[in-house]
């Protein structure tokens, strides 16, 4: 551009009420951009939940437990209800199944004793799954050979059964989660005469698995070192991470192989449908708003130039090019557009952070910052907006 | 000196097409060309297309038949107006919202071939220096005319087009303006096309044409 003094160009091209019109255009552009990003953010967060982040089982449950139907035939042959390696591989190959792992159980006797006020003793079944399938991962969730203290995660259903069914019937005290964590449970492991004692502490609760969970390393050690009554290593249950538990392919596979699962999971498909409609409608509304925001900004540009029409004409007559004039206007406008975009980006980041903090309190784990999808939408939107406005400035000056 | 020259071939402005006696014009409907550096006077009574001709030569109008071109130089109007053609409009065309000095500055920065202090000397010579910070809208017509002449002189040019440039100046101020223009001409070896209603001896013309 020619080195036209900026102050002179400003006087000629940015006439009265320019600032107030600019602020109005910026506000409308910000509103459109913010709502567009918010719609994308809502959609993205639901996707995170529904696709099943490891910790969000209780919200968008994509982790399900699978067993084999118990039939009169299978009752005669215990091995029939166990899963072999091929069946595991077959399940993994189904579209929408992300991960499959066995739910291991103890093949050795475990006897639990609790002293004090709530004195009782019982045989106890233990289960273990790979840590990545857990919905809670307490800090001290670890067991090594030789360690006498054993961390335990209790299924919330298990605790509910104790509190609402077992305790009232047996005259035992009902227990809060905090109280349960303070109780020491003596586990006697192994056949009589060869028993070893472990002090178990409940360190967390799981909504995903209803039994009594111990670290996988403990079950591996126990099954290998304590003789039991039944030593078939094959699992009777599998835990599956699945995108959509009600997808036809998946459901048909379970039916054809006579696998059973919790039909509760089907309800998430309805929620998914509602979320898709809601976020889609909001996206449509956001696109409408952002379109209005862009149009308002384009009108602002055209009005600014129209008000300075005589000056633009005389500048062209004096030897300035439309690029000189458009360039001056564009250099002034671009930082203001970028400011709006920056403000929208910061606002949406704050919104995600505040939302994530809020939902953490309700047990839903969301990312603290928007993901790449949001920044992709943001960048695409910003580039299209800048291109549209650049074209608008150039056309208006010519 | 630039070899840029105008060439008009059978040019007739559309608004003058039906004018009786058009063929008697020395320019319209003729093949009309000039030599570089000539000082040309176009004498034209009202309504014969004097301003139209100046605007055609400056590229402001396209409503004509025939062909018009500037031969021997840069061809885009933007480049011609920056470096080759300068103009004093009959209606002056200053920016009313700018001061007198800003009106000249906005043209000066296109080339920066004249320093601001040089411009101040010119303003003093034309006796409008004391008005340099006054808005153009507040100037008298004579002051505006002198400001427009200054603005035309701040760029380098091969031809200066002037349309009744001294119409609102008294004899003394006209003489001062002519002296300034002649000084600038001697620096640039430029040509001059001056259109006016009546015969005059402002400059030592090589050619005179009746429109």
Coordinates of C-alpha atoms in Angstrom, one line a residue:
Chain A
X1 CA 0.0 0.0 0.0
X2 CA 1.1 3.6 -0.6
X3 CA 2.3 5.2 2.6
X4 CA -0.9 7.2 3.0
X5 CA -1.0 8.7 6.4
X6 CA -3.2 6.5 8.5
X7 CA -4.7 9.4 10.3
X8 CA -5.9 11.0 7.0
X9 CA -7.3 7.8 5.7
X10 CA -9.1 7.3 9.0
X11 CA -10.7 10.7 8.8
X12 CA -11.8 10.0 5.2
X13 CA -13.0 6.4 5.5
X14 CA -14.1 5.8 9.0
X15 CA -16.9 8.4 9.4
X16 CA -19.1 9.2 12.3
X17 CA -20.6 6.5 14.5
X18 CA -18.0 4.0 13.1
X19 CA -17.0 2.9 16.5
X20 CA -20.5 2.2 17.8
X21 CA -21.4 0.3 14.6
X22 CA -18.2 -1.7 14.9
X23 CA -18.9 -2.7 18.5
X24 CA -22.4 -3.8 17.5
X25 CA -21.0 -5.8 14.6
X26 CA -18.4 -7.3 16.9
X27 CA -21.0 -8.3 19.5
X28 CA -23.2 -10.0 17.0
X29 CA -20.2 -11.8 15.5
X30 CA -19.1 -12.9 19.0
X31 CA -22.6 -14.2 19.8
X32 CA -22.8 -16.2 16.6
X33 CA -19.3 -17.6 17.0
X34 CA -19.7 -18.4 20.7
X35 CA -23.0 -20.2 20.2
X36 CA -21.6 -22.1 17.2
X37 CA -18.6 -23.2 19.4
X38 CA -20.9 -24.0 22.3
X39 CA -23.1 -26.3 20.1
X40 CA -19.9 -28.0 18.9
X41 CA -18.7 -28.2 22.5
X42 CA -22.0 -29.8 23.7
X43 CA -22.0 -32.3 20.8
X44 CA -18.3 -33.1 21.5
X45 CA -18.8 -33.6 25.2
X46 CA -21.7 -36.0 24.6
X47 CA -19.6 -37.9 22.1
X48 CA -16.9 -38.2 24.7
X49 CA -19.4 -39.6 27.2
X50 CA -21.2 -41.9 24.8
X51 CA -18.1 -43.2 23.2
X52 CA -17.1 -44.1 26.8
X53 CA -14.2 -42.5 28.3
X54 CA -12.8 -45.1 30.7
X55 CA -14.2 -43.4 33.7
X56 CA -17.7 -42.6 32.5
X57 CA -19.3 -46.0 32.7
X58 CA -22.0 -44.9 35.2
X59 CA -23.1 -42.1 32.8
X60 CA -22.8 -43.3 29.3
X61 CA -22.2 -47.0 30.0
X62 CA -20.4 -48.5 27.1
X63 CA -18.8 -51.2 29.3
X64 CA -20.9 -54.2 29.6
X65 CA -20.5 -57.6 31.2
X66 CA -21.2 -60.7 29.0
X67 CA -21.8 -64.3 30.2
X68 CA -23.3 -67.4 28.5
X69 CA -26.9 -68.3 29.0
X70 CA -27.3 -70.9 31.7
X71 CA -29.3 -73.8 30.2
X72 CA -30.2 -77.3 31.6
X73 CA -27.5 -78.7 29.3
X74 CA -24.8 -76.3 30.5
X75 CA -25.7 -77.1 34.1
X76 CA -24.5 -80.6 33.5
X77 CA -21.2 -79.4 31.9
X78 CA -19.6 -76.5 33.7
X79 CA -17.1 -75.9 30.9
X80 CA -19.9 -75.0 28.5
X81 CA -20.4 -71.6 30.1
X82 CA -16.7 -70.6 30.0
X83 CA -15.2 -68.5 27.3
X84 CA -12.3 -69.7 25.2
X85 CA -9.7 -67.6 23.3
X86 CA -11.5 -68.0 19.9
X87 CA -14.8 -66.7 21.4
X88 CA -12.8 -63.7 22.7
X89 CA -11.3 -63.0 19.3
X90 CA -14.8 -63.4 17.7
X91 CA -16.3 -60.8 20.0
X92 CA -13.4 -58.4 19.3
X93 CA -14.0 -58.6 15.6
X94 CA -17.6 -57.2 15.9
X95 CA -18.0 -53.7 14.6
X96 CA -18.3 -51.2 17.5
X97 CA -16.6 -53.5 20.0
X98 CA -13.5 -51.6 21.1
X99 CA -12.0 -53.9 23.8
X100 CA -12.7 -57.2 25.4
X101 CA -11.1 -58.7 28.5
X102 CA -11.9 -61.6 30.8
X103 CA -13.3 -61.1 34.2
X104 CA -11.1 -63.4 36.2
X105 CA -12.4 -65.0 39.4
X106 CA -10.7 -66.9 42.2
X107 CA -10.3 -70.6 41.9
X108 CA -9.1 -70.9 45.4
X109 CA -11.1 -70.7 48.6
X110 CA -11.4 -67.2 50.3
X111 CA -12.9 -66.8 53.7
X112 CA -13.6 -63.4 55.0
X113 CA -13.9 -62.5 58.7
X114 CA -15.0 -59.1 60.2
X115 CA -14.7 -58.5 63.9
X116 CA -16.0 -55.9 66.3
X117 CA -19.6 -54.7 66.3
X118 CA -20.5 -56.2 62.9
X119 CA -18.9 -59.5 63.5
X120 CA -19.5 -62.0 60.7
X121 CA -17.7 -64.4 58.5
X122 CA -18.4 -65.6 55.0
X123 CA -16.9 -67.2 51.9
X124 CA -16.1 -64.5 49.4
X125 CA -15.9 -64.6 45.6
X126 CA -13.2 -62.3 44.2
X127 CA -13.0 -60.8 40.7
X128 CA -10.3 -59.0 38.7
X129 CA -10.3 -57.1 35.5
X130 CA -7.5 -55.1 33.8
X131 CA -7.2 -51.7 35.4
X132 CA -8.2 -49.9 32.2
X133 CA -11.7 -51.4 32.6
X134 CA -12.2 -49.9 36.0
X135 CA -14.5 -46.9 36.5
X136 CA -12.5 -45.9 39.6
X137 CA -8.8 -46.2 40.1
X138 CA -7.8 -45.5 43.8
X139 CA -4.3 -44.3 44.4
X140 CA -3.2 -47.4 46.4
X141 CA -4.7 -49.9 43.9
X142 CA -1.7 -52.2 43.8
X143 CA -0.7 -55.6 45.1
X144 CA 2.7 -57.2 44.9
X145 CA 3.7 -60.7 46.0
X146 CA 4.6 -60.7 49.7
X147 CA 2.2 -57.7 50.5
X148 CA 0.0 -58.6 53.4
X149 CA -2.5 -55.7 52.8
X150 CA -4.9 -56.2 49.9
X151 CA -6.8 -53.3 48.4
X152 CA -10.4 -54.1 47.4
X153 CA -13.0 -52.3 45.3
X154 CA -16.5 -53.1 46.2
X155 CA -19.4 -53.1 43.8
X156 CA -22.0 -50.5 44.8
X157 CA -24.7 -53.1 44.3
X158 CA -22.8 -55.4 46.7
X159 CA -22.8 -52.7 49.4
X160 CA -26.5 -51.9 48.7
X161 CA -27.4 -55.6 49.2
X162 CA -25.5 -55.6 52.5
X163 CA -27.1 -52.3 53.7
X164 CA -30.7 -52.9 52.6
X165 CA -31.0 -56.6 52.6
X166 CA -28.4 -58.4 54.7
X167 CA -27.8 -55.9 57.6
X168 CA -31.4 -55.3 58.6
X169 CA -32.2 -59.0 58.5
X170 CA -29.2 -60.0 60.6
X171 CA -29.3 -57.1 63.1
X172 CA -26.0 -55.7 61.8
X173 CA -25.3 -51.9 61.4
X174 CA -25.8 -50.3 58.1
X175 CA -22.6 -48.7 56.7
X176 CA -21.8 -45.5 54.8
X177 CA -19.1 -45.7 52.2
X178 CA -16.7 -43.9 54.5
X179 CA -17.4 -46.3 57.3
X180 CA -16.9 -49.3 55.0
X181 CA -13.5 -47.9 54.0
X182 CA -12.4 -47.9 57.7
X183 CA -13.2 -51.6 58.2
X184 CA -10.4 -54.1 58.1
X185 CA -11.4 -57.5 56.7
X186 CA -9.3 -60.6 57.4
X187 CA -9.1 -62.9 54.4
X188 CA -8.1 -66.4 54.9
X189 CA -6.9 -67.7 51.5
X190 CA -6.4 -71.3 50.5
X191 CA -7.5 -74.7 51.6
X192 CA -7.8 -75.5 55.3
X193 CA -4.3 -76.2 56.7
X194 CA -2.5 -74.3 54.0
X195 CA -4.2 -70.9 54.6
X196 CA -2.5 -67.6 54.4
X197 CA -4.0 -64.4 55.9
X198 CA -4.4 -61.0 54.2
X199 CA -5.8 -57.8 55.6
X200 CA -8.2 -56.4 53.1
X201 CA -9.2 -52.7 53.0
X202 CA -12.0 -51.4 50.8
X203 CA -10.4 -48.5 48.8
X204 CA -13.1 -47.7 46.3
X205 CA -16.6 -48.5 44.9
X206 CA -17.5 -49.5 41.4
X207 CA -20.8 -48.9 39.5
X208 CA -19.5 -51.0 36.7
X209 CA -18.9 -54.3 38.3
X210 CA -21.1 -55.5 41.0
X211 CA -18.8 -58.0 42.8
X212 CA -15.7 -57.7 45.0
X213 CA -12.7 -56.6 42.9
X214 CA -9.0 -57.2 43.8
X215 CA -5.9 -56.2 41.8
X216 CA -5.4 -58.6 38.8
X217 CA -1.9 -59.4 40.1
X218 CA -3.4 -60.9 43.3
X219 CA -5.8 -63.2 41.5
X220 CA -3.0 -64.3 39.1
X221 CA -0.8 -65.1 42.1
X222 CA -3.6 -66.8 44.0
X223 CA -4.8 -69.0 41.1
X224 CA -1.3 -70.1 40.5
X225 CA -0.2 -70.7 44.1
X226 CA -3.3 -71.8 46.1
X227 CA -4.8 -75.1 45.1
X228 CA -8.6 -75.0 44.7
X229 CA -11.5 -77.2 43.9
X230 CA -11.8 -76.2 40.3
X231 CA -8.9 -75.1 38.2
X232 CA -10.1 -74.3 34.7
X233 CA -8.5 -71.0 33.9
X234 CA -11.1 -69.9 31.4
X235 CA -13.3 -66.9 32.4
X236 CA -17.0 -67.2 32.8
X237 CA -17.6 -63.5 32.2
X238 CA -16.2 -61.0 29.8
X239 CA -16.1 -57.2 30.1
X240 CA -16.6 -55.5 26.8
X241 CA -16.1 -51.8 25.8
X242 CA -18.6 -51.2 23.1
X243 CA -19.5 -48.0 21.2
X244 CA -23.3 -48.7 21.0
X245 CA -24.5 -51.7 23.1
X246 CA -27.8 -51.7 21.2
X247 CA -26.3 -51.7 17.7
X248 CA -28.0 -54.4 15.6
X249 CA -24.7 -56.2 14.7
X250 CA -23.7 -56.5 18.3
X251 CA -27.1 -57.5 19.7
X252 CA -27.5 -60.1 16.9
X253 CA -24.1 -61.6 17.7
X254 CA -25.0 -61.9 21.3
X255 CA -28.3 -63.6 20.5
X256 CA -26.8 -66.0 17.9
X257 CA -24.1 -67.1 20.4
X258 CA -26.6 -67.2 23.3
X259 CA -24.6 -64.7 25.3
X260 CA -26.4 -62.8 28.0
X261 CA -26.0 -59.2 29.1
X262 CA -27.7 -56.5 31.0
X263 CA -30.5 -55.3 28.8
X264 CA -30.4 -52.0 30.7
X265 CA -27.7 -50.9 28.4
X266 CA -30.3 -50.5 25.6
X267 CA -31.6 -47.4 27.1
X268 CA -28.4 -45.5 26.2
X269 CA -29.3 -45.8 22.6
X270 CA -32.5 -43.7 23.2
X271 CA -30.4 -41.1 25.0
X272 CA -27.9 -41.2 22.2
X273 CA -30.8 -40.5 19.8
X274 CA -32.1 -37.6 21.9
X275 CA -28.6 -36.1 22.2
X276 CA -28.0 -36.4 18.5
X277 CA -31.3 -34.6 17.8
X278 CA -30.6 -31.9 20.4
X279 CA -27.0 -31.2 19.4
X280 CA -28.0 -31.3 15.7
X281 CA -30.8 -28.8 16.3
X282 CA -28.5 -26.6 18.3
X283 CA -25.9 -26.8 15.6
X284 CA -28.5 -25.7 13.0
X285 CA -29.6 -22.8 15.2
X286 CA -25.9 -21.9 15.8
X287 CA -25.2 -21.9 12.0
X288 CA -28.2 -19.6 11.6
X289 CA -26.9 -17.3 14.3
X290 CA -23.3 -17.2 12.9
X291 CA -24.7 -16.5 9.5
X292 CA -26.6 -13.6 10.9
X293 CA -23.4 -12.5 12.7
X294 CA -21.4 -12.6 9.5
X295 CA -24.1 -10.8 7.5
X296 CA -24.2 -8.0 10.2
X297 CA -20.5 -7.7 9.9
X298 CA -20.6 -7.6 6.1
X299 CA -23.3 -4.9 6.3
X300 CA -21.1 -3.0 8.7
X301 CA -18.2 -3.1 6.2
X302 CA -20.4 -2.1 3.3
X303 CA -22.1 0.7 5.3
X304 CA -18.7 2.0 6.3
X305 CA -17.5 2.2 2.7
X306 CA -20.9 3.5 1.4
X307 CA -20.7 6.4 3.9
X308 CA -17.2 7.2 2.6
X309 CA -18.2 6.7 -1.0
X310 CA -17.2 10.3 -2.1
X311 CA -13.9 10.1 -0.4
X312 CA -13.2 6.6 -1.9
X313 CA -14.0 8.0 -5.4
X314 CA -11.7 11.0 -5.0
X315 CA -8.9 8.9 -3.6
X316 CA -9.1 6.7 -6.7
X317 CA -9.1 9.8 -8.9
X318 CA -6.0 11.0 -7.2
X319 CA -4.1 7.8 -8.0
X320 CA -4.8 5.5 -5.1
X321 CA -5.8 1.9 -6.0
X322 CA -8.8 0.0 -4.6
X323 CA -6.1 -2.3 -3.1
X324 CA -4.7 0.7 -1.2
X325 CA -8.1 1.6 0.2
X326 CA -9.2 -2.0 0.8
X327 CA -5.9 -2.7 2.4
X328 CA -6.2 0.1 4.9
X329 CA -9.7 -1.0 5.8
X330 CA -8.7 -4.6 6.1
X331 CA -5.7 -3.8 8.2
X332 CA -8.0 -2.0 10.6
X333 CA -10.7 -4.7 10.6
X334 CA -8.6 -7.9 10.8
X335 CA -7.3 -7.3 14.4
X336 CA -10.9 -6.5 15.4
X337 CA -12.2 -9.8 13.9
X338 CA -9.3 -11.7 15.5
X339 CA -10.2 -10.1 18.8
X340 CA -13.7 -11.5 18.5
X341 CA -12.4 -14.9 17.6
X342 CA -9.9 -14.8 20.5
X343 CA -12.6 -13.8 22.9
X344 CA -14.9 -16.6 21.7
X345 CA -12.0 -19.1 21.9
X346 CA -11.1 -18.1 25.5
X347 CA -14.8 -18.1 26.5
X348 CA -15.3 -21.6 25.1
X349 CA -12.2 -22.8 26.9
X350 CA -13.4 -21.3 30.2
X351 CA -16.8 -22.8 29.6
X352 CA -15.3 -26.3 29.1
X353 CA -13.1 -25.9 32.2
X354 CA -15.9 -24.7 34.4
X355 CA -18.3 -27.4 33.0
X356 CA -15.7 -30.1 33.6
X357 CA -15.1 -29.0 37.2
X358 CA -18.9 -28.9 37.8
X359 CA -19.5 -32.3 36.4
X360 CA -16.6 -33.8 38.3
X361 CA -18.6 -33.2 41.4
X362 CA -21.4 -35.4 40.1
X363 CA -19.0 -38.2 39.1
X364 CA -18.9 -37.4 35.4
X365 CA -15.4 -37.1 34.1
X366 CA -15.0 -34.6 31.2
X367 CA -11.9 -33.1 29.6
X368 CA -10.7 -29.8 31.1
X369 CA -10.1 -28.2 27.7
X370 CA -11.9 -28.5 24.4
X371 CA -10.6 -31.2 22.1
X372 CA -9.2 -31.0 18.6
X373 CA -12.6 -31.3 17.0
X374 CA -13.6 -28.0 18.6
X375 CA -10.4 -26.3 17.5
X376 CA -11.0 -27.7 14.1
X377 CA -14.5 -26.2 14.0
X378 CA -13.0 -23.0 15.4
X379 CA -10.2 -22.8 12.8
X380 CA -12.5 -23.6 9.9
X381 CA -15.0 -21.0 11.0
X382 CA -12.3 -18.4 11.5
X383 CA -10.8 -19.0 8.1
X384 CA -14.2 -18.9 6.3
X385 CA -15.1 -15.8 8.2
X386 CA -11.9 -14.0 7.3
X387 CA -12.1 -15.0 3.7
X388 CA -15.8 -13.8 3.4
X389 CA -15.0 -10.5 5.0
X390 CA -11.9 -10.0 2.9
X391 CA -14.0 -10.6 -0.3
X392 CA -16.6 -8.2 1.1
X393 CA -14.1 -5.4 1.7
X394 CA -12.6 -5.8 -1.8
X395 CA -16.0 -5.9 -3.5
X396 CA -17.2 -2.9 -1.6
X397 CA -14.2 -0.7 -2.5
X398 CA -14.2 -1.6 -6.2
Chain B
X1 CA 11.5 13.8 -20.4
X2 CA 8.7 11.3 -20.8
X3 CA 7.5 10.6 -24.4
X4 CA 3.9 10.1 -23.2
X5 CA 1.4 11.7 -25.6
X6 CA -2.3 11.7 -25.9
X7 CA -3.9 10.3 -29.0
X8 CA -7.7 10.8 -29.8
X9 CA -9.1 9.2 -32.9
X10 CA -12.6 10.3 -33.9
X11 CA -13.6 10.7 -30.3
X12 CA -17.1 12.0 -29.7
X13 CA -18.5 12.2 -26.2
X14 CA -22.0 10.6 -26.2
X15 CA -23.7 13.6 -24.6
X16 CA -22.4 15.8 -27.4
X17 CA -23.3 13.4 -30.3
X18 CA -26.3 15.4 -31.4
X19 CA -24.7 18.9 -31.0
X20 CA -24.9 20.9 -34.2
X21 CA -21.6 21.9 -35.6
X22 CA -19.6 19.2 -33.9
X23 CA -17.5 18.7 -37.0
X24 CA -16.2 22.2 -36.7
X25 CA -14.4 21.3 -33.5
X26 CA -10.6 20.9 -33.8
X27 CA -10.7 17.9 -31.6
X28 CA -14.0 16.0 -31.7
X29 CA -14.4 13.7 -34.7
X30 CA -10.7 14.3 -35.6
X31 CA -7.5 12.5 -35.2
X32 CA -5.9 14.6 -32.5
X33 CA -2.5 14.1 -31.0
X34 CA 0.2 16.2 -29.3
X35 CA 4.0 16.1 -28.8
X36 CA 5.6 15.6 -25.5
X37 CA 6.2 18.7 -23.5
X38 CA 3.9 21.0 -25.5
X39 CA 1.9 23.7 -23.9
X40 CA -1.6 23.5 -25.3
X41 CA -4.5 25.9 -24.8
X42 CA -8.0 24.6 -25.5
X43 CA -10.4 27.4 -26.0
X44 CA -14.0 26.3 -25.5
X45 CA -17.2 28.2 -25.0
X46 CA -19.7 26.9 -22.5
X47 CA -21.3 23.6 -23.4
X48 CA -18.7 22.5 -26.0
X49 CA -17.2 19.8 -23.8
X50 CA -14.2 21.4 -22.2
X51 CA -14.5 19.7 -18.9
X52 CA -15.6 16.5 -20.7
X53 CA -12.3 16.6 -22.7
X54 CA -10.2 17.1 -19.5
X55 CA -12.0 14.2 -17.8
X56 CA -11.6 12.0 -20.8
X57 CA -7.9 12.7 -20.9
X58 CA -7.7 11.9 -17.2
X59 CA -9.7 8.7 -17.6
X60 CA -12.7 9.7 -15.6
X61 CA -15.2 9.1 -18.3
X62 CA -15.8 6.2 -20.7
X63 CA -19.0 7.5 -22.4
X64 CA -17.6 8.3 -25.8
X65 CA -17.2 6.9 -29.3
X66 CA -13.8 6.6 -31.0
X67 CA -10.5 5.7 -29.3
X68 CA -8.4 7.5 -26.8
X69 CA -5.1 6.4 -25.5
X70 CA -1.9 7.7 -23.9
X71 CA 0.9 6.5 -26.0
X72 CA 4.5 5.9 -24.8
X73 CA 4.1 5.4 -21.1
X74 CA 2.5 3.4 -18.3
X75 CA -0.9 2.4 -19.3
X76 CA -3.0 1.8 -16.1
X77 CA -4.9 4.9 -15.0
X78 CA -3.7 4.4 -11.5
X79 CA 0.0 4.5 -12.6
X80 CA -0.7 7.4 -15.0
X81 CA -2.4 9.4 -12.2
X82 CA 0.4 8.7 -9.8
X83 CA 3.4 9.5 -12.1
X84 CA 2.4 11.0 -15.4
X85 CA -0.8 13.0 -15.3
X86 CA -1.8 15.6 -12.8
X87 CA -4.9 17.7 -12.8
X88 CA -6.6 20.8 -11.5
X89 CA -10.3 20.1 -11.6
X90 CA -12.7 22.8 -12.4
X91 CA -14.7 21.9 -9.3
X92 CA -11.4 21.6 -7.3
X93 CA -12.4 18.4 -5.5
X94 CA -10.8 18.8 -2.2
X95 CA -11.7 16.7 0.8
X96 CA -13.9 19.0 2.9
X97 CA -13.2 17.1 6.1
X98 CA -9.4 17.5 5.7
X99 CA -7.3 20.5 6.4
X100 CA -5.6 22.4 3.5
X101 CA -2.3 20.8 4.3
X102 CA -3.8 17.3 4.6
X103 CA -5.4 17.7 1.2
X104 CA -2.0 18.2 -0.3
X105 CA -0.3 15.6 1.9
X106 CA -2.7 12.8 0.8
X107 CA -1.4 13.3 -2.7
X108 CA 2.2 14.0 -1.8
X109 CA 2.7 10.6 0.0
X110 CA 1.9 8.7 -3.2
X111 CA 5.4 9.7 -4.5
X112 CA 7.0 11.8 -1.9
X113 CA 8.9 13.7 -4.7
X114 CA 8.3 17.0 -2.9
X115 CA 9.2 17.6 0.8
X116 CA 6.7 19.0 3.3
X117 CA 8.9 22.1 3.8
X118 CA 8.8 22.7 0.0
X119 CA 5.0 22.6 0.1
X120 CA 5.1 25.1 2.9
X121 CA 7.2 27.4 0.7
X122 CA 4.6 27.1 -2.0
X123 CA 1.8 27.9 0.4
X124 CA 3.7 31.0 1.5
X125 CA 4.2 32.0 -2.1
X126 CA 0.5 31.7 -2.8
X127 CA -0.4 33.5 0.4
X128 CA -2.4 30.6 2.0
X129 CA 0.2 29.3 4.5
X130 CA -1.8 30.8 7.4
X131 CA -4.7 28.6 6.3
X132 CA -2.8 25.4 6.2
X133 CA -4.5 23.9 9.2
X134 CA -8.0 25.1 8.3
X135 CA -10.5 22.6 7.1
X136 CA -11.0 22.8 3.3
X137 CA -14.7 23.2 3.9
X138 CA -14.0 26.6 5.6
X139 CA -11.8 28.0 2.8
X140 CA -12.9 30.5 0.3
X141 CA -13.2 29.4 -3.3
X142 CA -10.0 31.3 -4.2
X143 CA -8.1 29.6 -1.4
X144 CA -9.4 26.2 -2.4
X145 CA -8.3 26.9 -6.0
X146 CA -4.7 27.7 -4.9
X147 CA -4.7 24.6 -2.6
X148 CA -5.9 22.5 -5.6
X149 CA -3.0 23.9 -7.7
X150 CA -0.5 23.0 -5.0
X151 CA -2.0 19.5 -4.8
X152 CA -1.5 19.1 -8.5
X153 CA 2.1 20.2 -8.4
X154 CA 3.3 17.8 -5.6
X155 CA 3.5 14.7 -7.8
X156 CA 5.9 14.2 -10.7
X157 CA 4.0 14.5 -14.0
X158 CA 4.5 14.5 -17.8
X159 CA 1.3 16.4 -18.4
X160 CA -0.6 18.9 -16.3
X161 CA -4.3 19.1 -17.1
X162 CA -6.0 22.3 -15.9
X163 CA -9.7 23.2 -16.3
X164 CA -10.3 26.9 -15.7
X165 CA -7.5 26.9 -13.0
X166 CA -7.6 30.6 -12.2
X167 CA -11.4 31.3 -12.5
X168 CA -11.6 32.5 -8.9
X169 CA -8.3 34.3 -8.5
X170 CA -7.6 37.9 -8.9
X171 CA -4.8 39.1 -11.2
X172 CA -2.2 39.2 -8.5
X173 CA -2.9 35.7 -7.2
X174 CA -3.2 34.4 -10.7
X175 CA 0.3 35.7 -11.5
X176 CA 1.7 34.1 -8.3
X177 CA 0.1 30.7 -9.2
X178 CA 1.4 31.0 -12.8
X179 CA 4.9 31.7 -11.5
X180 CA 4.8 28.6 -9.2
X181 CA 3.5 26.4 -12.0
X182 CA 6.2 27.6 -14.5
X183 CA 8.9 26.9 -11.9
X184 CA 7.6 23.4 -11.5
X185 CA 7.4 23.0 -15.2
X186 CA 11.0 23.9 -15.6
X187 CA 11.9 21.2 -13.1
X188 CA 9.9 18.5 -14.8
X189 CA 10.0 19.5 -18.5
X190 CA 6.3 18.6 -18.6
X191 CA 3.5 19.3 -21.1
X192 CA 0.4 21.4 -20.3
X193 CA -3.2 21.2 -21.4
X194 CA -5.2 24.1 -20.2
X195 CA -8.9 24.5 -21.0
X196 CA -10.6 27.8 -20.5
X197 CA -13.5 29.9 -21.8
X198 CA -11.6 32.8 -23.2
X199 CA -8.4 33.6 -24.8
X200 CA -5.5 34.2 -22.4
X201 CA -1.7 34.6 -22.1
X202 CA -1.2 32.7 -18.9
X203 CA 1.5 30.6 -20.5
X204 CA 3.6 30.6 -23.6
X205 CA 1.4 28.2 -25.6
X206 CA 2.7 26.2 -28.5
X207 CA -0.7 25.3 -29.8
X208 CA -4.3 26.5 -29.4
X209 CA -7.3 24.5 -30.3
X210 CA -11.0 25.6 -30.5
X211 CA -13.3 23.0 -29.2

